[in-house]
Each structure stands twice: as C-alpha cells, then as structure tokens.
Short mmCIF file of C-alpha atoms and ligand atoms in Angstrom, two decimals:
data_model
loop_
_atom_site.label_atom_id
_atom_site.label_comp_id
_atom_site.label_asym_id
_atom_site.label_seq_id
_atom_site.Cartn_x
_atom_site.Cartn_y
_atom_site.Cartn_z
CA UNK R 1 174.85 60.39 227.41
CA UNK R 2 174.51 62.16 230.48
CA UNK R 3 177.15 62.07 233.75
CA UNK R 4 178.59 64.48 235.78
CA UNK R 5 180.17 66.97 233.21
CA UNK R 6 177.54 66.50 230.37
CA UNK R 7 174.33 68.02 231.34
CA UNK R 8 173.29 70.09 228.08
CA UNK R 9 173.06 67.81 225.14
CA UNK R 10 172.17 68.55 221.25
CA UNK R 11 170.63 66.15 219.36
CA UNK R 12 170.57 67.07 215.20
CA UNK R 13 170.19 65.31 212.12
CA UNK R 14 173.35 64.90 209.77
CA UNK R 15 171.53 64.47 206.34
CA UNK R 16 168.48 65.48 205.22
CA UNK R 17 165.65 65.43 207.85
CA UNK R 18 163.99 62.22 209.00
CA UNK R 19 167.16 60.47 210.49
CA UNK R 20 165.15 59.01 213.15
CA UNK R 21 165.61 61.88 215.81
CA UNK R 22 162.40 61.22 217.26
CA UNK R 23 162.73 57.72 218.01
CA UNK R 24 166.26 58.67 219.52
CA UNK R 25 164.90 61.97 221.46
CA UNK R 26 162.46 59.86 223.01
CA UNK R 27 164.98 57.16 224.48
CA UNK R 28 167.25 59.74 225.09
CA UNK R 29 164.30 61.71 227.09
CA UNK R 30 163.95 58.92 229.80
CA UNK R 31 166.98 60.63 231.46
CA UNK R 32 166.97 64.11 230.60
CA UNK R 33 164.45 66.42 232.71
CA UNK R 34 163.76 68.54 229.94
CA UNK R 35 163.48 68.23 226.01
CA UNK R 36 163.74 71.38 224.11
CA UNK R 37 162.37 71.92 220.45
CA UNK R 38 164.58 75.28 218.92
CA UNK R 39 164.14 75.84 215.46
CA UNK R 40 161.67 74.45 212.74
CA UNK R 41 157.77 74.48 212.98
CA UNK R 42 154.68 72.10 212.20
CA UNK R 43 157.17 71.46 208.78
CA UNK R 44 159.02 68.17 211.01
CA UNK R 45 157.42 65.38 211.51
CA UNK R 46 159.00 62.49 214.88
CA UNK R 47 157.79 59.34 214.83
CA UNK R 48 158.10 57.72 217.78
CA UNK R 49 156.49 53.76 218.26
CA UNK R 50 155.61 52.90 221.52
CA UNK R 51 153.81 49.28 221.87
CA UNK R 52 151.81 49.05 219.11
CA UNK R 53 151.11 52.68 219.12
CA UNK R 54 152.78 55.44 216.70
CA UNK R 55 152.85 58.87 217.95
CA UNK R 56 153.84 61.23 215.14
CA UNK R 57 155.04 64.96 216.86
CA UNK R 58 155.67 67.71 215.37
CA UNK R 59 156.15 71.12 217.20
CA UNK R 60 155.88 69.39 221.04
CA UNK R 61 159.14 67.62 221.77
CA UNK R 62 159.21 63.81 221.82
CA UNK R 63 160.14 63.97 225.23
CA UNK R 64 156.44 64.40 226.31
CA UNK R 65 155.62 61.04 226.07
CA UNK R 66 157.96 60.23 229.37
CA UNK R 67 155.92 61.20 232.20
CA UNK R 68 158.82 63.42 234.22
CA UNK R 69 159.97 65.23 231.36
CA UNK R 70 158.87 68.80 230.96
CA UNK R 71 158.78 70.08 227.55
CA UNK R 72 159.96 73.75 225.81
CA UNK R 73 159.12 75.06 222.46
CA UNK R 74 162.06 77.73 222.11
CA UNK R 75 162.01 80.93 220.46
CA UNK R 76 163.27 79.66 217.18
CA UNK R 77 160.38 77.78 216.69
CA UNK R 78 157.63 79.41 214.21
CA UNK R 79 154.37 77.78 216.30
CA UNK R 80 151.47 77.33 214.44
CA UNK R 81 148.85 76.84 217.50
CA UNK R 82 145.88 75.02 215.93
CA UNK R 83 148.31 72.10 214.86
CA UNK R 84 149.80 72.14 218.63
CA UNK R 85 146.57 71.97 220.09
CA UNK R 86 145.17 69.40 217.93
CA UNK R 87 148.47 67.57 218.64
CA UNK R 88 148.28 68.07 222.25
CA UNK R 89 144.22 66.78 222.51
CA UNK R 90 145.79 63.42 220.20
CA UNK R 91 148.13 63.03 223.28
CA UNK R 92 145.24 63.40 226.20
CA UNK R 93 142.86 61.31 223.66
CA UNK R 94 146.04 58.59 224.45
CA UNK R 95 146.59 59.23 228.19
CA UNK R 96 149.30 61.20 227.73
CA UNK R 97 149.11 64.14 230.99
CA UNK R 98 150.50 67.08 229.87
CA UNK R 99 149.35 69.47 232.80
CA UNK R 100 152.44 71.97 234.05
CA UNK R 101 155.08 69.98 231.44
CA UNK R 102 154.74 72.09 228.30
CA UNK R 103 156.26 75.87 227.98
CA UNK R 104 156.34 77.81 225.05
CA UNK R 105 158.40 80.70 224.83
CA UNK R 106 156.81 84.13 224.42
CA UNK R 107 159.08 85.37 222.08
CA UNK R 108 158.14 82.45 219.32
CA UNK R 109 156.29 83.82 216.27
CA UNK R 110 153.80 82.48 215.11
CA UNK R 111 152.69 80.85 211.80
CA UNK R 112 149.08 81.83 210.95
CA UNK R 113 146.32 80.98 207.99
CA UNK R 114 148.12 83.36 205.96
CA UNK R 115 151.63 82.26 206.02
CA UNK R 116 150.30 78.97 204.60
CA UNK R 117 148.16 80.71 201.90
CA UNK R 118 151.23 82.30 200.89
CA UNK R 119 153.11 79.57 201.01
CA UNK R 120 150.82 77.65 198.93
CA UNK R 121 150.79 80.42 196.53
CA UNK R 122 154.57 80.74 195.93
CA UNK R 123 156.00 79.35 192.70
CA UNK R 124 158.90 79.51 194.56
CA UNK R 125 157.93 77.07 197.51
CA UNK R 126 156.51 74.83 194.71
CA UNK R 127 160.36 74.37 193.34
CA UNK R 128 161.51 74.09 196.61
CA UNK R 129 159.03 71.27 197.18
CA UNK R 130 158.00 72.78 200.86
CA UNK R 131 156.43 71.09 203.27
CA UNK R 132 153.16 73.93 202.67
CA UNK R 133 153.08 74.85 206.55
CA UNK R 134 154.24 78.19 205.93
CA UNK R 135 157.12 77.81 207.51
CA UNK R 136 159.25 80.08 205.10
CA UNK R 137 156.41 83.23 205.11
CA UNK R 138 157.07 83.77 208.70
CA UNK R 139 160.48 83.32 208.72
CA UNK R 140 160.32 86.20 206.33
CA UNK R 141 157.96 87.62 208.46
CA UNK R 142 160.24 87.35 211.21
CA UNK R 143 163.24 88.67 209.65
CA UNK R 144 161.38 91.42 207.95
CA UNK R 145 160.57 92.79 211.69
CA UNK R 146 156.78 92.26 211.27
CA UNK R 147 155.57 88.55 212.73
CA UNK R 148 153.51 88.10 215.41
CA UNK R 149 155.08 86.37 218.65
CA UNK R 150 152.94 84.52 221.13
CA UNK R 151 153.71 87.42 223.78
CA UNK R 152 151.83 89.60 221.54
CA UNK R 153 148.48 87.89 222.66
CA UNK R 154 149.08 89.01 226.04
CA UNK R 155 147.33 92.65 223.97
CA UNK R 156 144.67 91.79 222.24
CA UNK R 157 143.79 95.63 220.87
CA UNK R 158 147.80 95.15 219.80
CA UNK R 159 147.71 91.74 218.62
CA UNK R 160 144.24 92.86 216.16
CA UNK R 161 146.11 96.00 215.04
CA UNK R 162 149.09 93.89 214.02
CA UNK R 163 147.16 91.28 211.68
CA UNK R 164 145.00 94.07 210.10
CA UNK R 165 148.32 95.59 209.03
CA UNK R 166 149.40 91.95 208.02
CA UNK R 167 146.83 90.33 206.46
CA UNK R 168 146.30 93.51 204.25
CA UNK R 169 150.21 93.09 203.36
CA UNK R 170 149.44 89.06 202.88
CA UNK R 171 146.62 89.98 200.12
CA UNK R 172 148.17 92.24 198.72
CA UNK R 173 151.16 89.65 197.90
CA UNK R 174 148.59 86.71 197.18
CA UNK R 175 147.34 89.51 194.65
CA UNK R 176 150.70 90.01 192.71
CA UNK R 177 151.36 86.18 192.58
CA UNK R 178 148.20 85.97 190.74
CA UNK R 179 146.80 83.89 193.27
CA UNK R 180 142.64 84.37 193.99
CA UNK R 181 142.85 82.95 197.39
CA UNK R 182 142.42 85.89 200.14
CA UNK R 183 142.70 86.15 203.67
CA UNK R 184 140.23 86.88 206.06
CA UNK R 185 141.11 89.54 208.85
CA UNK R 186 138.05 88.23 210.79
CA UNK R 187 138.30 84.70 210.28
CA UNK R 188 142.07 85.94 211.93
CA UNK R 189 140.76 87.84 214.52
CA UNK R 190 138.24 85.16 215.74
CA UNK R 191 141.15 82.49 215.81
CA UNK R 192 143.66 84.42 218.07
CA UNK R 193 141.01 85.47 220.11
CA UNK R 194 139.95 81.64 220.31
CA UNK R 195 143.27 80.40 220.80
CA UNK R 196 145.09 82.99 223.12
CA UNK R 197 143.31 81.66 226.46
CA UNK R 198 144.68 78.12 225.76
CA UNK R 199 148.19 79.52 224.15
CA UNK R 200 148.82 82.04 226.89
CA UNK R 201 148.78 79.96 229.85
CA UNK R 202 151.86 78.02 228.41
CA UNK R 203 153.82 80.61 227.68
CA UNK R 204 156.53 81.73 229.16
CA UNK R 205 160.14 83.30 229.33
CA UNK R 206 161.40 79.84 227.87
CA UNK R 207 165.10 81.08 228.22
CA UNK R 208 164.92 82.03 232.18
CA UNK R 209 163.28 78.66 232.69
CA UNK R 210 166.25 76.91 230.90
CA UNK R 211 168.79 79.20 232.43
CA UNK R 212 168.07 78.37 235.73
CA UNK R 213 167.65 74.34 235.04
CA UNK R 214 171.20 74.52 233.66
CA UNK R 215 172.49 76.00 236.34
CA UNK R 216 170.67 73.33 238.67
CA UNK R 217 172.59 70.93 236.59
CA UNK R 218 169.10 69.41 235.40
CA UNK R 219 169.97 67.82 232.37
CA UNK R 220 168.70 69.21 229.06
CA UNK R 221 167.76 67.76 225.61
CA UNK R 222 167.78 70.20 222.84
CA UNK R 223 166.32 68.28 220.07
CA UNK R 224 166.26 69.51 216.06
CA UNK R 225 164.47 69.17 213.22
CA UNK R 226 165.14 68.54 209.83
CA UNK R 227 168.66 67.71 209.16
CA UNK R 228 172.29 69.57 208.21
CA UNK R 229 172.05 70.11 204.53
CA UNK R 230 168.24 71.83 204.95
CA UNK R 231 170.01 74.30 206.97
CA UNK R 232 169.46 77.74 205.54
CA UNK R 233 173.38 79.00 205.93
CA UNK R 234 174.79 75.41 205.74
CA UNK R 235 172.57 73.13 203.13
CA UNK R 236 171.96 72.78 199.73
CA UNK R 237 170.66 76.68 199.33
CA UNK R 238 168.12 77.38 198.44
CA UNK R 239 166.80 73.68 198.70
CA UNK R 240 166.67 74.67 202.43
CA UNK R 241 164.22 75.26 205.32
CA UNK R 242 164.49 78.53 206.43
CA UNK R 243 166.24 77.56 210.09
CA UNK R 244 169.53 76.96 210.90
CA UNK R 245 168.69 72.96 211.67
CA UNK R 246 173.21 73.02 212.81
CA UNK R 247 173.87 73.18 216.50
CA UNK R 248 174.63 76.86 216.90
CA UNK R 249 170.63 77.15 216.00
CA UNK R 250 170.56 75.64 219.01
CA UNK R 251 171.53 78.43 221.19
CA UNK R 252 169.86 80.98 219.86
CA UNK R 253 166.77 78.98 219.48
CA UNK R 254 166.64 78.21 223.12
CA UNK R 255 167.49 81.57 224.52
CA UNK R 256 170.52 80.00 225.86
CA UNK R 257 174.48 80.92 225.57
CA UNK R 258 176.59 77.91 223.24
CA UNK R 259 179.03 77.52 226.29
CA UNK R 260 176.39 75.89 228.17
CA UNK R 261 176.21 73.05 225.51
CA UNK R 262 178.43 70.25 226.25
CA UNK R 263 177.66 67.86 223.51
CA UNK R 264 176.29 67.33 220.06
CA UNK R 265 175.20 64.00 218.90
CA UNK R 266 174.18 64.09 215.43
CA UNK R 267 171.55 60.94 213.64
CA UNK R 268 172.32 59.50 210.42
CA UNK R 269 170.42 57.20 209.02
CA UNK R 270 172.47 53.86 207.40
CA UNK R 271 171.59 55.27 204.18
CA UNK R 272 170.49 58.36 202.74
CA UNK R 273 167.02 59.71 201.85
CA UNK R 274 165.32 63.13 200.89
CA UNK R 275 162.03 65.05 200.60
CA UNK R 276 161.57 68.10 198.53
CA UNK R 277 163.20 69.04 195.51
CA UNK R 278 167.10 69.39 195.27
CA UNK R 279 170.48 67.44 194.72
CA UNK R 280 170.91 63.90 196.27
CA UNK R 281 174.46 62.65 194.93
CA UNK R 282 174.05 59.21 196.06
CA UNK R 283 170.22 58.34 195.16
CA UNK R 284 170.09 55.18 194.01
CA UNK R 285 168.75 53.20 191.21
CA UNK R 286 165.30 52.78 190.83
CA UNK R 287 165.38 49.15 191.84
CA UNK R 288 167.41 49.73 195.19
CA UNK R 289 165.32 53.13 196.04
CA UNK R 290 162.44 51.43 195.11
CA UNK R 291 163.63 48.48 198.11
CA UNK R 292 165.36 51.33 200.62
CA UNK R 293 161.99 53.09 200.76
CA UNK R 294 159.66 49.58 201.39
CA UNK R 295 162.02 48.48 203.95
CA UNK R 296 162.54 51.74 205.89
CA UNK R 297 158.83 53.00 204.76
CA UNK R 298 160.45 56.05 203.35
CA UNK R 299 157.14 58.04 203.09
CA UNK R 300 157.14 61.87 204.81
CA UNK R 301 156.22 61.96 208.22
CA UNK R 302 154.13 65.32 207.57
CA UNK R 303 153.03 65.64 203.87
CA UNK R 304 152.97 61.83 203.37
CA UNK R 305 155.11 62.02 200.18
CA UNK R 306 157.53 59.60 199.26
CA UNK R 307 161.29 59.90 199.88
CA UNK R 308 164.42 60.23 197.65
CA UNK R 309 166.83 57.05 198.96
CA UNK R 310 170.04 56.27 198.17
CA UNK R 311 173.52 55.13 199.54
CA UNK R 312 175.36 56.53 202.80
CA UNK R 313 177.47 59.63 201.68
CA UNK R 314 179.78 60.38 203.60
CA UNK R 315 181.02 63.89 202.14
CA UNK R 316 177.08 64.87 203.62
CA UNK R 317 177.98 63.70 206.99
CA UNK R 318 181.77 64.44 207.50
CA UNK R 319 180.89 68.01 206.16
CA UNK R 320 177.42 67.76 208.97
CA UNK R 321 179.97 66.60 211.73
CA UNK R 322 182.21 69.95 210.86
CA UNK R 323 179.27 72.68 210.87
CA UNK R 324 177.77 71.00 213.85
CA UNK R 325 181.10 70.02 215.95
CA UNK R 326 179.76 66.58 216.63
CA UNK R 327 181.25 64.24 219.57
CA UNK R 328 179.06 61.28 218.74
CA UNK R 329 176.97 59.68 215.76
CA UNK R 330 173.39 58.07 216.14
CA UNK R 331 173.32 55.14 213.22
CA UNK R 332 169.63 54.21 212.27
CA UNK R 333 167.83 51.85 210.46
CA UNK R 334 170.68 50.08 210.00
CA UNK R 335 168.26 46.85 210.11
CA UNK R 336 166.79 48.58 206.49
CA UNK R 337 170.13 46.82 205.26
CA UNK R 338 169.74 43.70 206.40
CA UNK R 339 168.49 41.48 203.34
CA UNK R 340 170.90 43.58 201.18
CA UNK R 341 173.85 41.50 199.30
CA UNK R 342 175.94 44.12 198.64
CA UNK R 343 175.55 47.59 200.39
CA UNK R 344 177.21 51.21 198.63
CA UNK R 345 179.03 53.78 200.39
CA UNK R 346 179.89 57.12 198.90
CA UNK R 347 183.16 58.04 200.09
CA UNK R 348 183.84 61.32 198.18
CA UNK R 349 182.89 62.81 195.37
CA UNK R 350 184.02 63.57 192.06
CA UNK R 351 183.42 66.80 190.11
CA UNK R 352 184.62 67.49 186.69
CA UNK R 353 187.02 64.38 187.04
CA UNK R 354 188.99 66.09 189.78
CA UNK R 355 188.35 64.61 193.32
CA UNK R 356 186.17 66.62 196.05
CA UNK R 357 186.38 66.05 199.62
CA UNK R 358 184.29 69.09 200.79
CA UNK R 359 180.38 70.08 199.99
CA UNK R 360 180.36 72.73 197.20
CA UNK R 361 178.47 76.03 197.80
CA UNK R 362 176.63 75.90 195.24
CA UNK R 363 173.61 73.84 194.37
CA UNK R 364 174.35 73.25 190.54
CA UNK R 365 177.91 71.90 191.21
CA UNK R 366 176.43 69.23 193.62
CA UNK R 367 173.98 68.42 190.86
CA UNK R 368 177.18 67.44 189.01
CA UNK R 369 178.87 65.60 191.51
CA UNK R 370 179.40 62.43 190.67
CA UNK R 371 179.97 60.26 193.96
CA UNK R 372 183.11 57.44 194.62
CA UNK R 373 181.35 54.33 195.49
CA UNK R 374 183.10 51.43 198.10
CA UNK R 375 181.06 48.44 197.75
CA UNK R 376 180.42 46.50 201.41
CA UNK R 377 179.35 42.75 201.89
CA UNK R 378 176.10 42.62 203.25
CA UNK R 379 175.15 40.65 206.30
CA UNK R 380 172.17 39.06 205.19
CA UNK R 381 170.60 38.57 208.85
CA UNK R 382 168.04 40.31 211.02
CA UNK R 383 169.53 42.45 213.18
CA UNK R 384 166.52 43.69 215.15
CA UNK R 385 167.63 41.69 218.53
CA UNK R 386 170.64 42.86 218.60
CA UNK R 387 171.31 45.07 221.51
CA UNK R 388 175.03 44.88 221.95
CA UNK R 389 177.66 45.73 219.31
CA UNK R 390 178.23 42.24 220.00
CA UNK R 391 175.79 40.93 218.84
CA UNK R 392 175.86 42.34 215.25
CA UNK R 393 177.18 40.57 212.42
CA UNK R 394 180.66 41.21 211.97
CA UNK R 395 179.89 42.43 208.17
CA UNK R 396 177.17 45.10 210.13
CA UNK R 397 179.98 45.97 212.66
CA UNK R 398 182.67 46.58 209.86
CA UNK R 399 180.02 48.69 207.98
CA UNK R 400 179.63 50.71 211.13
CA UNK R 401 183.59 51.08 211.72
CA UNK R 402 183.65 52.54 208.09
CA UNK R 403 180.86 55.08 208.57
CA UNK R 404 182.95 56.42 211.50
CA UNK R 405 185.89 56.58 210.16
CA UNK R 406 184.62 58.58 207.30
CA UNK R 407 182.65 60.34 209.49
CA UNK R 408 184.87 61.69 211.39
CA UNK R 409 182.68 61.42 214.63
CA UNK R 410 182.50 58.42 216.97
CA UNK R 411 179.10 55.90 216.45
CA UNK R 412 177.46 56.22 220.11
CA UNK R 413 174.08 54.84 218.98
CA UNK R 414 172.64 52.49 216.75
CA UNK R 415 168.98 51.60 216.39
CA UNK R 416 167.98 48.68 214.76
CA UNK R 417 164.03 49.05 214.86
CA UNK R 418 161.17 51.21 215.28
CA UNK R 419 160.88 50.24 218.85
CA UNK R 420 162.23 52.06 222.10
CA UNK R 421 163.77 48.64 223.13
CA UNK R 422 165.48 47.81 219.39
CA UNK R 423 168.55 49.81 220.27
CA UNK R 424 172.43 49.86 221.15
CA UNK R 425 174.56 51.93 223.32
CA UNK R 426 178.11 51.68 222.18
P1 IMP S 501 159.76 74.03 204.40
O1 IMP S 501 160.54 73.79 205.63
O2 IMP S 501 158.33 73.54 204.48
O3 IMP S 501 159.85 75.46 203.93
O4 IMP S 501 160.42 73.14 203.22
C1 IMP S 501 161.72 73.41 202.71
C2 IMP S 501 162.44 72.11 202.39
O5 IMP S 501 162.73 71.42 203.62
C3 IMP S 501 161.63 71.14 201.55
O6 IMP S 501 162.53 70.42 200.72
C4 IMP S 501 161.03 70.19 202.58
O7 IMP S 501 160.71 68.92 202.03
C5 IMP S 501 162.19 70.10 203.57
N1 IMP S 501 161.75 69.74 204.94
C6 IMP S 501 161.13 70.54 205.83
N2 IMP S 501 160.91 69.88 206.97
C7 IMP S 501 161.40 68.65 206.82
C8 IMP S 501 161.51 67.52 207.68
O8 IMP S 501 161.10 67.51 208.84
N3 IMP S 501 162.12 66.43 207.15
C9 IMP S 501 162.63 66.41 205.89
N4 IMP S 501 162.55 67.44 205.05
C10 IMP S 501 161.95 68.56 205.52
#
C-alpha cells in the first residue's frame, strides 16, 4: 500500500456506499500516520469489528481505533458536533484515547437541529430516501454562502448573529413546506454555546497540518464515504448525496492539491447493494436478495434500514474506476458467496435492445437498463481462512480474475470476513 513513492493514498467506494471501507480503512490505518475523513457527514456509517466488539463510526475516521494514528475531519465534511461527541465519549467508554489525535478543520460547516428539521420536512428528501441527518440542507447552506463553519465559534456575538438570521430563514422554509415543526433560536444558541469549548479545542487549519505531513513524507489515508454512483456530479442524480464521494472530492475536501495523491484504491463489494431510493440494474430476485442481505447482514449502518442486493455490475464499477482513476480494487464479502451454486455477473447493459457499455446520464434510462448476465460456478466452501490468493478456491479465484478484468482496475484486496485478520493482500 505504502513504500517509498506512495505516501498519499485514497480509499473510495465503487458502488453504492457500504462497500466495507471501514473495515478496510482500519487495516489500512495500522500503517498510515494519519486517516483523513473529506466529504460526507453523520449520513455514513463504518463498521469496523474488532474482537468481539463492533465499533460503528461515522464522522471520526476509522483510523482512531489504532493507537498512533492521528485523525482529520477535512473541510468537506458537514460536522454535526453532538453526534461526534457522543461518538467520541462511545470510544473513551471503550478505552479508546483520543487526547491530541483528532483535528477538525475550521473551515467545516456545520450541520445543526435545523438542517435535520428541514431535512425531515422535505418531500423531496423523502423520494430521495435520505439518510435524515441533514446532510443535503447544509450543503445548500454551504453553497448558498450562508452555513456556519466551526471557525465561526471562535465569535460567539458572530456565531449568535448568524443563526438568528438562519433559523428565521429555516422557519420560514419549514413554513412553506407546510411543515408545523419550528426551530428554536435559543434551544440553538444554548447548544453552540455548550458545544464550542469542546469543538474549538480540536479545530484547526486541517490543510496546513496535512500539508506539512505530506511533505514529511508521513503517509496519509484519505478515506470516503458513501460510494461512486451517490456522487452528486457522477451518480445516479438526483438519487445522490450531496458530496462528490469520487477522488477529486478528495482534494478539495482535505485542503490539499490532487498532485499530492499518489493512489486511489477503490472497495467493491462481491455483489451489489443499495440504500435509498433509485435505480439498481442488477437487484436480484426476491429469493437471492432475500439470501445476499442474511448472509452479508445487509441492514444500514446509520438508519438501520434494509438494503437493495443484487449481482456484481460491472458497468457501475468500470464506469467508478474511470471517474475515480483507480490503480487498485478492494473485493469484499466475497465469503457472502460462499454457499451460492451459481453466482451472476452483470457484464453490460442493454437499453432499448442496443448494447451499453457506459452509465447513462440520466436516471430514467438506467431504470430501463436491462443488464447482460454471465453466470459463474460457485465454490461452495468457506472461505473465511483464507489469507492467501492461494488459498481460495479456484472457482473464487476465477470469479475474482473476471471482476478485474471487467473492472478495469487491478484486485489488491480481498476480505473475506468481518474481522481485521479475515483478509488478503494480493
Ligand atoms: P443523504 O446523504 O442523507 O442526503 O442521502 C442521499 C442518498 O444517499 C440516500 O439514498 C441515502 O440512502 C444515500 N446514502 C447516504 N449516506 C450513505 C452511506 O453511507 N451509505 C449508503 N448510502 C448512503
């Protein structure tokens, strides 16, 4: 992963969110010195086992849970501070230390009670199927040139001023979508004002700190959330987040320049799943979802809901591998496959009987996709020990060989468990 010319590393997801980053970032972590989060809010959801214990991170980087890694939330991220602190006091209830390893930048916005009231409110966000952190409100916030970023805390007569003008502007929109909740510009008030000692000591100019690490050759993890096709220039739009999840998010999430990235390894899963609303060409039939989702426990990390699953498609990932210039794959779950006779791969679609190699633009043509299947032997054998290619079945390392090659990015990884240990370096 890392050696002498690879010191700046991007890890995304190549589907749709919940490829098993977490689990990844954190074995990656053990060598990296620092694990950046760029883009996204309290909307992901990492998993990461350790022992028998399940840590499930949203906005702090997986990379916490190694003791020498220190840990930056980067400007892209939209924070929402009660759910970091809550996470961080779940990590010192478990032992975790913390202390002088966790920056925030001071140019993050952040997400407050009235994002997610507005969120909640939104007819839109209920087609979407959103996540309900308010994630998209202060986006919108953000690009409309009126959020609230952590640095403004540093003034609290400035940081009051601002959410008087704001929560006014929040009610007044919760009034037109005929929704009765309001927001309370004292309830506001008292929660900045309780938060900003804790929040303030952590922040910091996140891009200096990464600047100079880079140039120290310390080796960096900039981990993503949610996957390619959520991406709000590159997915299935508007059945997006409101980030760009690619790699060039990565950059400008981070403070950093995209010349000091030398790598981007994006996560697939061995099959494909999905949460929210929106087109999945290669969901399966309800007796194989219904088995995909058991196996893999294909239930959201954050909202709890169950996922869409379905077969590997590979137009999503060779389409993921161009928008995010991947040099290496992470496979995971492949070990979800393992009792499976007979295993589908969609290899390209079809639409309106002609063939199509490349994702469509637009959302209702991908609805009408209709996906070429290859049908692979199964391998019918736990693969959960297996920690050399070696030791897969041949039928698991063909499957593999095929995802790459219609991938069009070399397999570096494949995990074959929840655990740290349960995984192979290629
Ligand atoms: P939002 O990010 O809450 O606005 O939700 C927009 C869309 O992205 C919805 O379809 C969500 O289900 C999806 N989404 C957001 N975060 C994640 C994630 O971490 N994993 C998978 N899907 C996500």
């Amino acid at each position: 992963m890392f050696d002498a010319k690879t010191t700046c590393m991007v890890v995304v997801g190549a589907q749709w969110g919940d490829e098993g980053k977490g689990k990844l970032v954190d074995v990656l972590a053990e060598r990296a010195d620092l694990v950046v989060r760029y883009q996204g809010g309290a909307n992901a959801g990492h998993t990461v086992v350790i022992g028998d214990t399940q840590f499930i991170l949203r906005q702090i980087p997986s990379g916490i849970l190694h003791s020498g890694v220190t840990c930056i939330i980067g400007n892209g991220v939209v924070l929402e501070p009660e759910n970091l602190f809550a996470e961080l006091d779940s990590l010192h209830q478990r032992g975790i230390d913390t202390a002088g390893r966790l920056f925030i930048s001071d140019r993050a916005h952040l997400v407050l009670p009235y994002h997610k009231l507005l969120d909640a409110a939104s007819e839109k966000s209920q087609k979407l199927g959103t996540t309900g952190r308010g994630i998209g409100p202060a986006y919108e916030d953000k690009y409309g040139r009126r959020g609230i970023r952590v640095t403004d805390l540093r003034r609290v007569e400035c940081a009051r001023m601002l959410l008087s003008d704001r929560v006014h502007r929040a009610n007044q929109l919760l009034q037109l979508m005929e929704s009765t909740e309001r927001a309370d510009l004292d309830e506001h008030v008292r929660l900045l004002e309780r938060l900003a000692p804790r929040l303030l000591p952590l922040a910091a100019d996140a891009g200096l700190l990464l600047h100079r690490a880079i140039k120290d050759r310390r080796r960096v993890l900039l981990e993503g959330a949610q996957g390619a096709l959520l991406d709000v220039d590159h997915g299935t739009y508007p059945y997006v987040t409101s980030s760009n999840t690619t790699a060039g998010g990565a950059a400008v999430g981070a403070g950093i320049g995209p010349t000091a990235i030398d790598g981007v390894l994006g996560v697939v899963k061995a099959y494909t799943t999905r949460v929210g609303n929106g087109p999945l060409p290669t969901e399966a039939p309800a007796p194989y979802e219904q088995r995909l989702r058991e196996l893999g426990g294909e239930f959201g990390a954050v909202t709890g809901r169950p996922r869409r699953c379905g077969w590997f498609d590979a137009t999503v990932v060779r389409y993921a591998a161009r928008v995010n210039g991947l040099t290496g794959l992470a496979v995971t779950k492949l070990d979800v496959l393992d009792s499976f006779p007979e295993i589908q791969v969609g290899t390209m679609y079809r639409l309106g009987g002609e063939p199509c190699e490349e994702m469509p633009a637009e959302v209702e043509a991908l609805g009408r996709v209709e996906p070429v299947y290859e049908t692979h032997a199964g391998w019918q054998r736990p693969t959960g020990t297996a920690r050399r290619l070696a030791d897969l079945p041949s039928a698991a390392r063909s499957y593999l060989d095929r995802l790459q090659e219609l991938s069009g990015a070399p397999v570096r990884y494949v995990s074959v468990g929840t655990r740290r240990d349960q995984i192979i370096e290629v």
